[in-house]
mmCIF file of C-alpha atoms in Angstrom:
data_model
loop_
_atom_site.group_PDB
_atom_site.id
_atom_site.type_symbol
_atom_site.label_atom_id
_atom_site.label_comp_id
_atom_site.label_asym_id
_atom_site.label_seq_id
_atom_site.Cartn_x
_atom_site.Cartn_y
_atom_site.Cartn_z
ATOM 1 C CA MET A 7 105.395 16.457 26.253
ATOM 2 C CA TYR A 8 107.856 13.844 27.491
ATOM 3 C CA ALA A 9 108.255 12.461 23.975
ATOM 4 C CA TRP A 10 108.990 15.971 22.769
ATOM 5 C CA ILE A 11 111.634 16.490 25.460
ATOM 6 C CA TRP A 12 113.158 13.103 24.667
ATOM 7 C CA ARG A 13 113.401 13.991 20.955
ATOM 8 C CA HIS A 14 115.160 17.242 21.761
ATOM 9 C CA LEU A 15 117.766 15.757 24.095
ATOM 10 C CA PRO A 16 121.160 15.391 22.431
ATOM 11 C CA GLY A 17 123.213 12.260 21.914
ATOM 12 C CA PRO A 18 122.507 8.509 21.871
ATOM 13 C CA TRP A 19 119.983 6.934 24.271
ATOM 14 C CA PRO A 20 122.351 6.282 27.234
ATOM 15 C CA VAL A 21 123.289 9.956 27.253
ATOM 16 C CA ARG A 22 119.633 10.974 26.937
ATOM 17 C CA THR A 23 118.726 8.704 29.850
ATOM 18 C CA LEU A 24 121.437 10.265 31.976
ATOM 19 C CA VAL A 25 120.380 13.806 31.053
ATOM 20 C CA SER A 26 116.721 12.967 31.803
ATOM 21 C CA LEU A 27 117.648 11.638 35.227
ATOM 22 C CA VAL A 28 119.588 14.814 35.958
ATOM 23 C CA LEU A 29 116.595 16.890 34.816
ATOM 24 C CA VAL A 30 114.219 14.919 37.052
ATOM 25 C CA ALA A 31 116.600 15.279 40.010
ATOM 26 C CA GLY A 32 116.777 19.026 39.372
ATOM 27 C CA VAL A 33 112.994 19.354 39.316
ATOM 28 C CA VAL A 34 112.646 17.353 42.549
ATOM 29 C CA LEU A 35 115.316 19.491 44.212
ATOM 30 C CA LEU A 36 113.528 22.672 43.121
ATOM 31 C CA LEU A 37 110.236 21.318 44.483
ATOM 32 C CA PHE A 38 111.748 20.335 47.854
ATOM 33 C CA THR A 39 113.756 23.488 48.432
ATOM 34 C CA ALA A 40 111.515 26.198 46.974
ATOM 35 C CA VAL A 41 108.027 25.143 45.916
ATOM 36 C CA PHE A 42 107.047 22.854 48.801
ATOM 37 C CA PRO A 43 108.292 25.134 51.611
ATOM 38 C CA TRP A 44 106.269 27.922 50.024
ATOM 39 C CA ALA A 45 103.199 25.718 49.547
ATOM 40 C CA GLU A 46 103.251 24.326 53.080
ATOM 41 C CA SER A 47 102.847 27.758 54.677
ATOM 42 C CA SER A 48 99.161 27.554 53.789
ATOM 43 C CA LEU A 49 98.622 24.072 55.223
ATOM 44 C CA PRO A 50 96.051 24.120 58.015
ATOM 45 C CA PHE A 51 97.836 21.795 60.440
ATOM 46 C CA LEU A 52 100.890 24.053 60.538
ATOM 47 C CA GLN A 53 98.861 26.802 62.167
ATOM 48 C CA VAL A 54 99.510 26.193 65.835
ATOM 49 C CA THR A 55 99.437 29.695 67.281
ATOM 50 C CA VAL A 56 96.560 31.817 68.453
ATOM 51 C CA ASP A 57 96.237 34.917 66.361
ATOM 52 C CA GLN A 58 93.714 37.513 65.243
ATOM 53 C CA MET B 12 96.291 16.804 16.474
ATOM 54 C CA ILE B 13 93.585 15.733 18.917
ATOM 55 C CA ARG B 14 95.684 12.719 19.784
ATOM 56 C CA THR B 15 98.633 14.969 20.670
ATOM 57 C CA ALA B 16 96.425 17.233 22.799
ATOM 58 C CA VAL B 17 94.914 14.296 24.685
ATOM 59 C CA ARG B 18 98.309 12.718 25.256
ATOM 60 C CA GLY B 19 99.766 16.042 26.439
ATOM 61 C CA THR B 20 96.899 16.579 28.865
ATOM 62 C CA GLY B 21 97.257 13.037 30.178
ATOM 63 C CA GLU B 22 100.963 13.504 30.774
ATOM 64 C CA LEU B 23 100.334 16.788 32.569
ATOM 65 C CA LEU B 24 97.732 15.194 34.856
ATOM 66 C CA ILE B 25 100.008 12.260 35.679
ATOM 67 C CA THR B 26 102.807 14.719 36.427
ATOM 68 C CA ALA B 27 100.522 16.749 38.680
ATOM 69 C CA GLY B 28 99.555 13.554 40.527
ATOM 70 C CA LEU B 29 103.204 12.647 41.029
ATOM 71 C CA VAL B 30 103.970 16.139 42.332
ATOM 72 C CA VAL B 31 101.127 15.864 44.870
ATOM 73 C CA LEU B 32 102.435 12.475 46.012
ATOM 74 C CA LEU B 33 105.910 13.971 46.332
ATOM 75 C CA PHE B 34 104.473 16.797 48.425
ATOM 76 C CA VAL B 35 102.844 14.284 50.771
ATOM 77 C CA ALA B 36 106.166 12.468 51.113
ATOM 78 C CA TYR B 37 107.867 15.809 51.721
ATOM 79 C CA GLN B 38 105.419 16.686 54.510
ATOM 80 C CA LEU B 39 105.294 13.319 56.242
ATOM 81 C CA VAL B 40 108.940 12.312 55.963
ATOM 82 C CA TRP B 41 111.194 15.121 54.851
ATOM 83 C CA THR B 42 109.948 17.919 57.155
ATOM 84 C CA ASN B 43 110.302 15.623 60.170
ATOM 85 C CA TYR B 44 113.804 14.617 59.113
ATOM 86 C CA GLU B 45 114.805 18.260 58.592
ATOM 87 C CA ALA B 46 113.158 19.391 61.836
ATOM 88 C CA HIS B 47 114.856 16.681 63.909
ATOM 89 C CA LYS B 48 118.195 17.662 62.410
ATOM 90 C CA ALA B 49 117.539 21.356 63.165
ATOM 91 C CA THR B 50 116.300 20.564 66.679
ATOM 92 C CA ASP B 51 119.367 18.467 67.474
ATOM 93 C CA SER B 52 121.641 21.229 66.245
ATOM 94 C CA VAL B 53 119.802 23.928 68.265
ATOM 95 C CA ALA B 54 119.910 21.673 71.335
ATOM 96 C CA SER B 55 123.638 20.944 71.107
ATOM 97 C CA ASP B 56 124.455 24.612 70.370
ATOM 98 C CA LEU B 57 122.510 25.615 73.462
ATOM 99 C CA ARG B 58 124.164 22.985 75.702
ATOM 100 C CA ASP B 59 127.565 24.073 74.357
ATOM 101 C CA SER B 60 126.857 27.743 75.054
ATOM 102 C CA TRP B 61 125.793 26.841 78.607
ATOM 103 C CA ASP B 62 128.890 24.742 79.200
ATOM 104 C CA ARG B 63 131.208 27.470 77.976
ATOM 105 C CA PRO B 64 132.571 29.619 80.805
ATOM 106 C CA ASN B 65 130.856 32.987 81.011
ATOM 107 C CA PRO B 66 133.184 35.560 79.392
ATOM 108 C CA SER B 67 131.923 38.400 81.593
ATOM 109 C CA GLY B 68 133.365 36.623 84.600
ATOM 110 C CA ALA B 69 130.050 36.714 86.449
ATOM 111 C CA GLY B 70 128.660 33.391 87.637
ATOM 112 C CA PRO B 71 126.115 31.608 85.459
ATOM 113 C CA ALA B 72 123.336 32.480 87.911
ATOM 114 C CA ALA B 73 124.087 36.189 87.653
ATOM 115 C CA ALA B 74 121.289 37.009 85.232
ATOM 116 C CA ARG B 75 117.652 36.859 86.279
ATOM 117 C CA GLY B 76 116.340 34.334 83.826
ATOM 118 C CA PRO B 77 117.712 33.980 80.302
ATOM 119 C CA LYS B 78 118.679 37.102 78.441
ATOM 120 C CA LYS B 79 116.753 38.178 75.354
ATOM 121 C CA VAL B 80 117.709 36.095 72.330
ATOM 122 C CA ASP B 81 117.238 36.546 68.601
ATOM 123 C CA PHE B 82 114.335 34.964 66.764
ATOM 124 C CA GLY B 83 114.979 31.341 65.921
ATOM 125 C CA LYS B 84 117.662 31.001 68.624
ATOM 126 C CA GLY B 85 117.251 28.418 71.368
ATOM 127 C CA PHE B 86 117.284 29.640 74.960
ATOM 128 C CA ALA B 87 115.662 26.890 77.065
ATOM 129 C CA PHE B 88 114.463 23.295 77.088
ATOM 130 C CA LEU B 89 111.021 21.947 77.787
ATOM 131 C CA HIS B 90 110.634 18.529 79.418
ATOM 132 C CA ILE B 91 107.204 16.881 79.538
ATOM 133 C CA PRO B 92 107.453 13.426 81.166
ATOM 134 C CA ARG B 93 103.886 12.596 80.066
ATOM 135 C CA LEU B 94 105.002 12.720 76.428
ATOM 136 C CA GLY B 95 107.880 10.317 76.962
ATOM 137 C CA LYS B 96 110.463 9.223 79.483
ATOM 138 C CA ASN B 97 113.189 11.499 78.148
ATOM 139 C CA TRP B 98 110.959 13.814 76.140
ATOM 140 C CA THR B 99 112.767 17.095 75.692
ATOM 141 C CA ILE B 100 112.706 19.850 73.084
ATOM 142 C CA PRO B 101 114.558 23.150 72.743
ATOM 143 C CA VAL B 102 112.510 26.337 73.068
ATOM 144 C CA VAL B 103 113.399 28.913 70.420
ATOM 145 C CA GLU B 104 112.349 32.546 70.354
ATOM 146 C CA GLY B 105 109.460 33.316 67.978
ATOM 147 C CA VAL B 106 106.439 31.455 66.652
ATOM 148 C CA ASP B 107 106.840 31.884 62.878
ATOM 149 C CA LEU B 108 107.177 28.759 60.740
ATOM 150 C CA PRO B 109 110.998 28.953 60.441
ATOM 151 C CA ASP B 110 111.222 29.184 64.263
ATOM 152 C CA LEU B 111 108.785 26.331 64.857
ATOM 153 C CA ALA B 112 110.772 24.096 62.511
ATOM 154 C CA LYS B 113 113.602 24.070 65.101
ATOM 155 C CA GLY B 114 111.720 23.132 68.243
ATOM 156 C CA VAL B 115 108.860 24.761 70.081
ATOM 157 C CA GLY B 116 108.476 28.536 69.889
ATOM 158 C CA HIS B 117 108.195 31.119 72.635
ATOM 159 C CA TYR B 118 105.572 33.828 71.998
ATOM 160 C CA PRO B 119 107.862 36.893 71.924
ATOM 161 C CA LYS B 120 105.734 39.217 74.052
ATOM 162 C CA THR B 121 105.073 36.727 76.835
ATOM 163 C CA ALA B 122 107.023 36.144 80.044
ATOM 164 C CA GLN B 123 110.348 34.320 80.290
ATOM 165 C CA PRO B 124 110.376 30.873 81.923
ATOM 166 C CA GLY B 125 109.925 31.164 85.675
ATOM 167 C CA ALA B 126 109.084 34.876 85.549
ATOM 168 C CA ILE B 127 105.861 36.386 86.865
ATOM 169 C CA GLY B 128 103.371 36.412 83.997
ATOM 170 C CA ASN B 129 102.581 33.912 81.293
ATOM 171 C CA PHE B 130 105.331 31.846 79.637
ATOM 172 C CA ALA B 131 103.592 30.889 76.375
ATOM 173 C CA VAL B 132 104.910 28.339 73.892
ATOM 174 C CA ALA B 133 103.600 27.016 70.556
ATOM 175 C CA GLY B 134 104.571 23.772 68.827
ATOM 176 C CA HIS B 135 103.658 21.711 65.770
ATOM 177 C CA ARG B 136 101.279 18.827 66.221
ATOM 178 C CA ALA B 137 101.678 17.299 62.752
ATOM 179 C CA THR B 138 104.836 17.232 60.568
ATOM 180 C CA ASN B 139 107.907 19.474 60.957
ATOM 181 C CA GLY B 140 109.120 17.449 63.927
ATOM 182 C CA GLU B 141 105.631 17.396 65.476
ATOM 183 C CA PRO B 142 106.813 17.930 69.096
ATOM 184 C CA PHE B 143 103.266 18.391 70.365
ATOM 185 C CA ALA B 144 101.793 15.456 68.401
ATOM 186 C CA TYR B 145 100.423 13.922 71.610
ATOM 187 C CA LEU B 146 99.840 17.066 73.656
ATOM 188 C CA ASP B 147 96.232 15.862 74.065
ATOM 189 C CA LYS B 148 97.584 13.147 76.404
ATOM 190 C CA VAL B 149 98.630 15.777 78.945
ATOM 191 C CA ARG B 150 96.297 15.829 81.957
ATOM 192 C CA LYS B 151 95.636 18.060 84.920
ATOM 193 C CA GLY B 152 98.376 17.502 87.489
ATOM 194 C CA ASP B 153 101.045 16.565 84.934
ATOM 195 C CA LEU B 154 104.362 18.356 85.235
ATOM 196 C CA VAL B 155 106.056 20.475 82.588
ATOM 197 C CA VAL B 156 109.649 21.471 83.298
ATOM 198 C CA ALA B 157 111.338 24.462 81.683
ATOM 199 C CA GLU B 158 115.112 24.269 81.909
ATOM 200 C CA THR B 159 117.155 27.445 81.497
ATOM 201 C CA GLU B 160 120.875 28.088 81.805
ATOM 202 C CA ASP B 161 120.743 28.299 85.583
ATOM 203 C CA SER B 162 117.378 26.961 86.723
ATOM 204 C CA TRP B 163 114.729 24.273 86.554
ATOM 205 C CA PHE B 164 111.183 25.657 86.581
ATOM 206 C CA THR B 165 108.531 23.023 87.238
ATOM 207 C CA TYR B 166 104.994 23.912 86.197
ATOM 208 C CA VAL B 167 101.957 21.828 87.070
ATOM 209 C CA VAL B 168 99.124 21.563 84.548
ATOM 210 C CA ASP B 169 95.878 23.141 85.802
ATOM 211 C CA ARG B 170 93.627 22.410 82.850
ATOM 212 C CA THR B 171 93.484 21.856 79.115
ATOM 213 C CA LYS B 172 91.062 23.649 76.852
ATOM 214 C CA ILE B 173 90.061 23.678 73.195
ATOM 215 C CA VAL B 174 89.565 27.197 71.886
ATOM 216 C CA SER B 175 89.099 29.053 68.606
ATOM 217 C CA PRO B 176 92.213 30.105 66.641
ATOM 218 C CA THR B 177 91.561 33.754 67.494
ATOM 219 C CA SER B 178 91.566 33.235 71.271
ATOM 220 C CA VAL B 179 94.574 35.430 71.964
ATOM 221 C CA TRP B 180 93.397 35.755 75.561
ATOM 222 C CA VAL B 181 95.182 32.472 76.322
ATOM 223 C CA LEU B 182 98.428 34.458 76.055
ATOM 224 C CA ASP B 183 97.367 37.135 78.566
ATOM 225 C CA PRO B 184 99.577 37.509 81.654
ATOM 226 C CA VAL B 185 96.588 36.053 83.514
ATOM 227 C CA PRO B 186 94.618 34.044 80.905
ATOM 228 C CA GLY B 187 90.900 34.780 81.111
ATOM 229 C CA HIS B 188 91.425 37.980 83.117
ATOM 230 C CA PRO B 189 92.258 40.698 80.579
ATOM 231 C CA GLY B 190 94.125 43.622 82.096
ATOM 232 C CA ALA B 191 94.771 41.813 85.375
ATOM 233 C CA THR B 192 98.202 42.252 86.926
ATOM 234 C CA PRO B 193 99.910 38.852 87.164
ATOM 235 C CA SER B 194 101.032 37.712 90.575
ATOM 236 C CA GLU B 195 102.504 34.305 89.757
ATOM 237 C CA PRO B 196 104.407 32.565 86.935
ATOM 238 C CA LEU B 197 102.003 30.785 84.581
ATOM 239 C CA LEU B 198 102.437 28.531 81.564
ATOM 240 C CA THR B 199 100.483 28.255 78.309
ATOM 241 C CA LEU B 200 101.165 25.689 75.568
ATOM 242 C CA THR B 201 99.347 25.979 72.230
ATOM 243 C CA THR B 202 99.059 23.670 69.223
ATOM 244 C CA CYS B 203 96.544 22.941 66.475
ATOM 245 C CA ASN B 204 93.439 20.874 67.001
ATOM 246 C CA PRO B 205 92.368 18.445 65.641
ATOM 247 C CA ARG B 206 95.809 17.117 64.836
ATOM 248 C CA TRP B 207 95.517 17.332 61.029
ATOM 249 C CA ALA B 208 93.331 20.436 60.880
ATOM 250 C CA SER B 209 93.340 23.952 62.189
ATOM 251 C CA TYR B 210 89.859 25.076 63.041
ATOM 252 C CA GLU B 211 90.633 24.935 66.770
ATOM 253 C CA ARG B 212 93.601 25.220 69.108
ATOM 254 C CA LEU B 213 94.498 22.888 71.945
ATOM 255 C CA ILE B 214 95.696 24.808 74.993
ATOM 256 C CA VAL B 215 97.442 23.548 78.135
ATOM 257 C CA PHE B 216 97.474 25.882 81.148
ATOM 258 C CA GLY B 217 99.730 25.513 84.174
ATOM 259 C CA HIS B 218 101.354 27.400 87.033
ATOM 260 C CA LEU B 219 104.820 27.293 88.588
ATOM 261 C CA THR B 220 105.157 24.961 91.543
ATOM 262 C CA GLU B 221 108.905 24.591 92.047
ATOM 263 C CA THR B 222 112.103 26.442 91.179
ATOM 264 C CA ARG B 223 115.492 24.808 91.560
ATOM 265 C CA SER B 224 118.909 26.096 90.648
ATOM 266 C CA LYS B 225 121.040 23.973 88.342
ATOM 267 C CA ALA B 226 123.348 23.302 91.291
ATOM 268 C CA GLU B 227 120.492 21.618 93.163
ATOM 269 C CA GLY B 228 120.023 19.130 90.356
ATOM 270 C CA PRO B 229 116.958 18.323 88.258
ATOM 271 C CA PRO B 230 113.492 18.271 89.857
ATOM 272 C CA ASP B 231 111.917 14.993 91.011
ATOM 273 C CA ALA B 232 109.593 15.078 88.007
ATOM 274 C CA LEU B 233 112.553 14.324 85.753
ATOM 275 C CA VAL B 234 114.574 12.147 88.105
ATOM 276 C CA ARG B 235 111.705 9.784 88.747
ATOM 277 C CA THR B 236 111.045 9.366 85.067
ATOM 278 C CA GLY B 237 114.697 8.895 84.259
ATOM 279 C CA GLY B 238 115.311 12.327 82.741
ATOM 280 C CA LYS B 239 118.891 13.458 82.959
ATOM 281 C CA ALA B 240 120.390 16.839 83.687
#
Protein backbone atom coordinates (compact mmCIF):
# COMPACT_ATOMS: atom_id res chain seq x y z
CA MET A 1 0.00 0.00 0.00
CA TYR A 2 2.65 2.50 1.07
CA ALA A 3 4.99 1.28 -1.66
CA TRP A 4 2.20 1.78 -4.16
CA ILE A 5 1.56 5.33 -2.95
CA TRP A 6 5.28 6.07 -3.04
CA ARG A 7 5.52 4.85 -6.66
CA HIS A 8 2.64 7.08 -7.69
CA LEU A 9 3.97 10.26 -6.09
CA PRO A 10 5.51 12.62 -8.64
CA GLY A 11 9.03 13.98 -8.77
CA PRO A 12 12.40 12.97 -7.29
CA TRP A 13 12.67 11.52 -3.76
CA PRO A 14 12.99 14.83 -1.81
CA VAL A 15 9.75 16.03 -3.38
CA ARG A 16 8.08 12.68 -2.68
CA THR A 17 9.21 12.85 0.95
CA LEU A 18 7.76 16.32 1.29
CA VAL A 19 4.47 15.31 -0.33
CA SER A 20 4.24 12.23 1.93
CA LEU A 21 4.76 14.36 5.02
CA VAL A 22 2.01 16.71 3.88
CA LEU A 23 -0.28 13.72 3.27
CA VAL A 24 0.43 12.30 6.73
CA ALA A 25 -0.19 15.71 8.32
CA GLY A 26 -3.48 15.96 6.44
CA VAL A 27 -4.61 12.54 7.64
CA VAL A 28 -3.69 13.36 11.26
CA LEU A 29 -5.56 16.67 11.02
CA LEU A 30 -8.64 14.89 9.64
CA LEU A 31 -8.46 12.34 12.46
CA PHE A 32 -8.13 15.01 15.18
CA THR A 33 -10.80 17.36 13.90
CA ALA A 34 -13.43 14.98 12.52
CA VAL A 35 -12.92 11.29 13.21
CA PHE A 36 -11.78 11.37 16.85
CA PRO A 37 -14.41 13.87 18.07
CA TRP A 38 -17.04 11.64 16.48
CA ALA A 39 -15.52 8.46 17.91
CA GLU A 40 -15.17 9.83 21.44
CA SER A 41 -18.90 10.44 21.81
CA SER A 42 -19.28 6.71 22.44
CA LEU A 43 -16.53 6.49 25.06
CA PRO A 44 -17.90 5.31 28.39
CA PHE A 45 -16.00 7.72 30.64
CA LEU A 46 -17.46 10.73 28.87
CA GLN A 47 -20.93 9.82 30.08
CA VAL A 48 -21.22 11.86 33.25
CA THR A 49 -24.91 12.72 33.35
CA VAL A 50 -27.85 10.79 34.68
CA ASP A 51 -30.25 9.92 31.93
CA GLN A 52 -32.93 7.42 30.99
CA MET B 1 0.34 -12.25 -5.34
CA ILE B 2 0.08 -13.79 -1.88
CA ARG B 3 3.13 -11.81 -0.86
CA THR B 4 1.43 -8.57 -1.92
CA ALA B 5 -1.76 -9.48 -0.03
CA VAL B 6 0.15 -10.35 3.14
CA ARG B 7 2.22 -7.18 2.95
CA GLY B 8 -0.90 -5.07 2.33
CA THR B 9 -2.70 -6.62 5.29
CA GLY B 10 0.34 -6.08 7.50
CA GLU B 11 0.56 -2.43 6.53
CA LEU B 12 -3.15 -1.96 7.20
CA LEU B 13 -2.85 -3.52 10.67
CA ILE B 14 0.17 -1.39 11.56
CA THR B 15 -1.72 1.68 10.37
CA ALA B 16 -4.74 0.72 12.46
CA GLY B 17 -2.46 0.31 15.50
CA LEU B 18 -0.95 3.74 14.92
CA VAL B 19 -4.41 5.30 14.60
CA VAL B 20 -5.47 3.74 17.93
CA LEU B 21 -2.32 5.08 19.59
CA LEU B 22 -3.04 8.50 18.11
CA PHE B 23 -6.57 8.32 19.50
CA VAL B 24 -5.22 7.58 22.97
CA ALA B 25 -2.88 10.56 22.69
CA TYR B 26 -5.80 12.66 21.47
CA GLN B 27 -7.92 11.67 24.48
CA LEU B 28 -5.27 11.96 27.17
CA VAL B 29 -3.45 15.06 25.96
CA TRP B 30 -5.28 16.91 23.23
CA THR B 31 -8.80 16.98 24.74
CA ASN B 32 -7.40 18.33 28.01
CA TYR B 33 -5.40 20.98 26.17
CA GLU B 34 -8.45 22.01 24.12
CA ALA B 35 -10.75 21.96 27.15
CA HIS B 36 -8.41 24.10 29.26
CA LYS B 37 -8.18 26.60 26.42
CA ALA B 38 -11.99 26.66 26.07
CA THR B 39 -12.48 26.91 29.84
CA ASP B 40 -10.06 29.82 30.13
CA SER B 41 -11.81 31.63 27.31
CA VAL B 42 -15.30 31.05 28.82
CA ALA B 43 -14.00 32.20 32.21
CA SER B 44 -12.44 35.42 30.91
CA ASP B 45 -15.49 36.20 28.74
CA LEU B 46 -17.70 35.80 31.79
CA ARG B 47 -15.49 37.98 34.03
CA ASP B 48 -15.39 40.61 31.27
CA SER B 49 -19.17 40.59 30.89
CA TRP B 50 -19.53 41.01 34.67
CA ASP B 51 -17.05 43.86 34.78
CA ARG B 52 -18.76 45.72 31.96
CA PRO B 53 -21.24 48.32 33.20
CA ASN B 54 -24.83 47.16 32.86
CA PRO B 55 -26.29 48.84 29.74
CA SER B 56 -29.82 48.87 31.15
CA GLY B 57 -28.66 51.25 33.84
CA ALA B 58 -29.98 49.01 36.61
CA GLY B 59 -27.50 47.93 39.27
CA PRO B 60 -25.80 44.56 38.90
CA ALA B 61 -27.89 43.13 41.74
CA ALA B 62 -31.13 44.05 39.99
CA ALA B 63 -31.85 40.60 38.61
CA ARG B 64 -32.80 37.72 40.88
CA GLY B 65 -30.05 35.28 40.08
CA PRO B 66 -28.46 35.04 36.64
CA LYS B 67 -30.66 35.44 33.62
CA LYS B 68 -31.25 32.53 31.26
CA VAL B 69 -28.26 31.96 28.99
CA ASP B 70 -27.77 30.04 25.77
CA PHE B 71 -26.43 26.50 25.75
CA GLY B 72 -22.66 26.40 26.01
CA LYS B 73 -22.49 29.91 27.51
CA GLY B 74 -20.91 30.43 30.92
CA PHE B 75 -23.03 32.05 33.61
CA ALA B 76 -21.38 31.19 36.96
CA PHE B 77 -18.29 29.78 38.62
CA LEU B 78 -17.97 26.82 40.93
CA HIS B 79 -15.30 26.83 43.64
CA ILE B 80 -14.55 23.61 45.54
CA PRO B 81 -11.70 24.19 48.03
CA ARG B 82 -11.41 20.42 48.64
CA LEU B 83 -10.28 19.95 45.03
CA GLY B 84 -7.55 22.55 45.27
CA LYS B 85 -6.64 25.83 46.90
CA ASN B 86 -7.81 27.97 43.99
CA TRP B 87 -9.92 25.33 42.27
CA THR B 88 -12.47 27.09 40.12
CA ILE B 89 -14.35 26.22 36.94
CA PRO B 90 -16.95 28.07 34.86
CA VAL B 91 -20.47 26.64 34.80
CA VAL B 92 -21.96 26.59 31.31
CA GLU B 93 -25.58 25.95 30.40
CA GLY B 94 -26.29 22.43 29.12
CA VAL B 95 -24.84 18.97 29.68
CA ASP B 96 -24.13 17.82 26.11
CA LEU B 97 -20.54 16.95 25.19
CA PRO B 98 -19.80 20.31 23.49
CA ASP B 99 -21.02 22.11 26.65
CA LEU B 100 -19.04 19.88 29.01
CA ALA B 101 -15.87 20.51 27.01
CA LYS B 102 -15.93 24.14 28.25
CA GLY B 103 -16.32 23.64 31.98
CA VAL B 104 -18.98 21.95 34.05
CA GLY B 105 -22.55 21.88 32.75
CA HIS B 106 -25.78 22.99 34.36
CA TYR B 107 -28.72 20.60 33.84
CA PRO B 108 -31.06 22.93 31.92
CA LYS B 109 -34.29 22.10 33.75
CA THR B 110 -32.86 22.41 37.25
CA ALA B 111 -32.76 25.45 39.53
CA GLN B 112 -30.39 28.39 39.16
CA PRO B 113 -27.60 28.77 41.74
CA GLY B 114 -29.00 29.93 45.07
CA ALA B 115 -32.63 29.46 44.00
CA ILE B 116 -35.11 27.22 45.80
CA GLY B 117 -34.90 23.79 44.19
CA ASN B 118 -31.99 21.73 42.97
CA PHE B 119 -29.00 23.35 41.24
CA ALA B 120 -27.60 20.34 39.35
CA VAL B 121 -24.24 20.27 37.58
CA ALA B 122 -22.38 17.59 35.60
CA GLY B 123 -18.65 17.46 34.84
CA HIS B 124 -16.09 15.18 33.21
CA ARG B 125 -14.04 12.94 35.43
CA ALA B 126 -11.57 11.73 32.79
CA THR B 127 -10.22 13.69 29.78
CA ASN B 128 -11.75 16.84 28.25
CA GLY B 129 -10.39 18.98 31.08
CA GLU B 130 -11.54 16.45 33.70
CA PRO B 131 -12.76 19.06 36.24
CA PHE B 132 -14.32 16.41 38.47
CA ALA B 133 -11.36 13.99 38.28
CA TYR B 134 -11.10 13.93 42.09
CA LEU B 135 -14.73 14.53 43.01
CA ASP B 136 -14.51 11.32 45.07
CA LYS B 137 -12.31 13.25 47.54
CA VAL B 138 -15.24 15.49 48.48
CA ARG B 139 -16.62 14.62 51.92
CA LYS B 140 -19.66 15.45 53.98
CA GLY B 141 -19.24 18.94 55.42
CA ASP B 142 -17.08 20.22 52.55
CA LEU B 143 -18.11 23.52 51.02
CA VAL B 144 -19.00 24.16 47.39
CA VAL B 145 -19.33 27.80 46.37
CA ALA B 146 -21.32 28.95 43.35
CA GLU B 147 -20.37 32.44 42.25
CA THR B 148 -22.79 34.42 40.09
CA GLU B 149 -22.65 37.98 38.80
CA ASP B 150 -23.91 39.44 42.06
CA SER B 151 -23.71 36.73 44.71
CA TRP B 152 -21.73 34.01 46.43
CA PHE B 153 -23.81 30.93 47.26
CA THR B 154 -22.11 28.56 49.68
CA TYR B 155 -23.43 25.00 49.75
CA VAL B 156 -22.39 22.42 52.30
CA VAL B 157 -22.08 18.78 51.22
CA ASP B 158 -24.61 16.50 52.95
CA ARG B 159 -23.61 13.18 51.44
CA THR B 160 -22.11 11.46 48.43
CA LYS B 161 -23.70 8.50 46.73
CA ILE B 162 -22.95 6.09 43.90
CA VAL B 163 -26.00 5.43 41.75
CA SER B 164 -26.94 3.83 38.44
CA PRO B 165 -26.71 5.94 35.25
CA THR B 166 -30.50 6.04 34.99
CA SER B 167 -31.04 7.55 38.45
CA VAL B 168 -32.63 10.77 37.23
CA TRP B 169 -34.17 11.21 40.67
CA VAL B 170 -30.91 12.84 41.80
CA LEU B 171 -31.99 15.86 39.73
CA ASP B 172 -35.41 16.18 41.39
CA PRO B 173 -36.12 19.49 43.15
CA VAL B 174 -35.92 17.41 46.34
CA PRO B 175 -33.76 14.36 45.46
CA GLY B 176 -35.32 11.14 46.73
CA HIS B 177 -38.75 12.74 47.20
CA PRO B 178 -40.42 12.70 43.77
CA GLY B 179 -43.16 15.29 43.43
CA ALA B 180 -42.22 17.06 46.66
CA THR B 181 -42.30 20.85 46.63
CA PRO B 182 -38.81 22.18 47.37
CA SER B 183 -38.43 24.50 50.32
CA GLU B 184 -34.69 25.18 50.23
CA PRO B 185 -31.87 25.58 47.68
CA LEU B 186 -30.09 22.27 47.10
CA LEU B 187 -27.06 21.21 45.08
CA THR B 188 -26.34 18.07 43.04
CA LEU B 189 -23.04 17.32 41.28
CA THR B 190 -22.80 14.33 38.94
CA THR B 191 -19.88 12.61 37.21
CA CYS B 192 -19.00 9.13 35.97
CA ASN B 193 -17.89 6.34 38.24
CA PRO B 194 -15.48 4.59 38.27
CA ARG B 195 -13.26 7.25 36.78
CA TRP B 196 -12.49 5.44 33.50
CA ALA B 197 -15.83 3.69 33.11
CA SER B 198 -19.48 4.56 33.05
CA TYR B 199 -21.53 1.86 34.67
CA GLU B 200 -22.25 4.08 37.68
CA ARG B 201 -22.50 7.76 38.55
CA LEU B 202 -20.89 9.53 41.48
CA ILE B 203 -23.26 12.05 43.05
CA VAL B 204 -22.55 14.80 45.58
CA PHE B 205 -25.56 16.29 47.40
CA GLY B 206 -25.54 19.55 49.34
CA HIS B 207 -27.73 22.37 50.61
CA LEU B 208 -27.29 26.14 50.74
CA THR B 209 -25.84 27.45 53.98
CA GLU B 210 -24.81 31.02 53.20
CA THR B 211 -25.60 33.73 50.66
CA ARG B 212 -23.43 36.81 50.33
CA SER B 213 -23.63 39.65 47.87
CA LYS B 214 -20.55 40.44 45.81
CA ALA B 215 -20.22 43.68 47.77
CA GLU B 216 -19.78 41.71 51.00
CA GLY B 217 -16.79 39.90 49.57
CA PRO B 218 -16.13 36.18 49.12
CA PRO B 219 -17.28 33.69 51.78
CA ASP B 220 -14.87 32.43 54.45
CA ALA B 221 -14.64 29.10 52.65
CA LEU B 222 -12.67 30.78 49.88
CA VAL B 223 -10.83 33.38 51.93
CA ARG B 224 -9.42 30.82 54.32
CA THR B 225 -8.17 28.67 51.50
CA GLY B 226 -6.71 31.61 49.64
CA GLY B 227 -9.37 31.86 46.94
CA LYS B 228 -9.70 35.30 45.46
CA ALA B 229 -12.74 37.27 44.41
